[in-house]
């Protein structure tokens, strides 16, 4: 416990724990927070309560003349007036003042000192403090002494609800970002990911002001210093494929591309734990130990052994751990300019090739589109593949119009001569229900071929509709797997399904067209005349 003073925020609580050690946070959590336990390998088992995932419809951004013109207002960035923000802030502070103890985390977001933010988290649970100490970059004792005033403060009053009858509130949950006050207020949710993504949203706003591209991606670096970044929505293999024994991990989720190179925003990883196994994801599995937070998992009450297949609490089970819990990691998490940009998609329609090369304009198009597909059976009522599009592979956290990020990406690809690739980790030989999932060993072999430069010396064929270039051979991958049409028995059906997917891409992109550069619009797929007629 420290004698740290929070009275400048109107917080009068006397017992304040600032940047506490892991054992201290374990002790406090186990003693004071219901349902908290230790797993058989030493991880802290915690529950987030009613909310087991983010609440994107309850996120608000305060409207202010200084930032208003930059923000892409709409269903993702929903506006909030200053008065309502102050009502919610007061509600959070009142709640914090009713607590017997407060936790403070003072740490950094961003490994590059030129761009990093000093962040202060004020929260009421040991679990939240440990989570953010895992996810941020912790200062040394000397850095903490010189920390001074933070750049941004998060007031986490998530144990107390928002008032649904307050103007502009839609539920008991509210996550409010105030860029001018440099604050985030959380009410009505104890899901820890809201704090992490609040900081990412702030970086997504600030970085383009400095011509820096913030990215929702993983990144790794080879022995020669060659950097790859991997974009992909949930279920596409972003975390799995970035953990490569032949390459050092830079980070698994949030990065920036500057004039100097790449840096990780975070100090830790927040990995999905559903169906986790040592065989399939050894790096993540072995990172779960003393100091790791295991969120909303089910475990044996006698042995404390976790059942990663049990999703009775939520499918969104998670593990949070410092990045140095991964053996093969680059510390500090900074590297050079990316040589390869890899867009991962799980195409359940089975028509995208397992690997293809994109032009910079096509890269921007696919970046803005952010495509993957939900599989039939994962949700009630879904009987065939469902296309999912999330702009910039992280629409929920993007503050500017997607074109701003796409322009930055295209500029940096051209300036630093990076190569963009589309890698399909989904279906081959037919759509889901007919075909089969592309083997992980083949996808790994294709990623290896990208890194080894093996595609520099092979023939490519152009896809007539999508326009990207497909390699005709790849080491350790049967050549017939590479051309999707060849894997389908029913060629006519392949053409029909492909035409449907092209139409879905075109329909989704209509909402961006008026604000997107013409050459990016032209880089999108074209419907086949033979199928249309």
Coordinates of C-alpha atoms in Angstrom, one line a residue, residues 29 106 159 162-163 175 222 279 296 346-347 376 387 410 415 440 451-452 456 472 475 493 522 528 532-533:
X29 CA -7.8 -10.7 -5.1
X106 CA 0.9 4.0 -13.8
X159 CA -18.8 -2.2 -10.7
X162 CA -24.7 4.0 -15.7
X163 CA -28.1 5.5 -15.3
X175 CA -17.6 3.5 -21.9
X222 CA 13.1 -12.9 -38.6
X279 CA -0.1 -29.2 -29.1
X296 CA -14.1 -16.5 -17.2
X346 CA -11.1 -17.5 -43.0
X347 CA -13.1 -17.8 -46.2
X376 CA -22.7 -22.3 -40.4
X387 CA -19.6 -12.8 -44.8
X410 CA -0.6 2.5 -49.1
X415 CA 7.7 4.1 -49.5
X440 CA -2.6 -25.6 -40.8
X451 CA 9.3 -15.1 -45.4
X452 CA 11.9 -17.1 -47.4
X456 CA 10.1 -14.6 -56.0
X472 CA 1.4 -21.9 -59.1
X475 CA 7.4 -25.7 -51.2
X493 CA -21.1 -24.2 -58.4
X522 CA -11.0 0.3 -58.9
X528 CA -17.7 -12.1 -64.2
X532 CA -23.8 -12.1 -64.7
X533 CA -25.4 -12.9 -68.0

